GROMACS .gro file of C-alpha atoms in nm:
model
   37
    1UNK     CA    1   1.012  -0.658   1.636
    2UNK     CA    2   1.085  -0.989   1.516
    3UNK     CA    3   1.407  -1.190   1.605
    4UNK     CA    4   1.524  -1.158   1.249
    5UNK     CA    5   1.458  -0.806   1.235
    6UNK     CA    6   1.643  -0.742   1.537
    7UNK     CA    7   1.936  -0.928   1.424
    8UNK     CA    8   1.945  -0.726   1.113
    9UNK     CA    9   1.937  -0.421   1.306
   10UNK     CA   10   2.222  -0.510   1.514
   11UNK     CA   11   2.415  -0.635   1.223
   12UNK     CA   12   2.348  -0.292   1.047
   13UNK     CA   13   2.456  -0.097   1.367
   14UNK     CA   14   2.788  -0.322   1.374
   15UNK     CA   15   2.875  -0.246   1.025
   16UNK     CA   16   2.815   0.119   1.057
   17UNK     CA   17   3.039   0.133   1.380
   18UNK     CA   18   3.317  -0.041   1.214
   19UNK     CA   19   3.306   0.190   0.928
   20UNK     CA   20   3.344   0.470   1.152
   21UNK     CA   21   3.608   0.325   1.347
   22UNK     CA   22   3.820   0.224   1.037
   23UNK     CA   23   3.775   0.574   0.881
   24UNK     CA   24   3.873   0.738   1.223
   25UNK     CA   25   4.176   0.519   1.236
   26UNK     CA   26   4.274   0.602   0.878
   27UNK     CA   27   4.249   0.960   0.938
   28UNK     CA   28   4.449   0.956   1.248
   29UNK     CA   29   4.712   0.763   1.060
   30UNK     CA   30   4.708   1.009   0.777
   31UNK     CA   31   4.744   1.277   1.022
   32UNK     CA   32   5.032   1.143   1.188
   33UNK     CA   33   5.195   1.061   0.861
   34UNK     CA   34   5.146   1.424   0.741
   35UNK     CA   35   5.223   1.612   1.070
   36UNK     CA   36   5.529   1.431   1.165
   37UNK     CA   37   5.837   1.528   0.973
   0.00000   0.00000   0.00000
């Protein structure tokens, strides 16, 4: 694997990970917002 490809792979993983973290945080916030009175 070339260096550029490896860097792109890491970048893609990083983007996917941040998307997952963001959606998890949003769903937790929504859950708290709707569950607590």
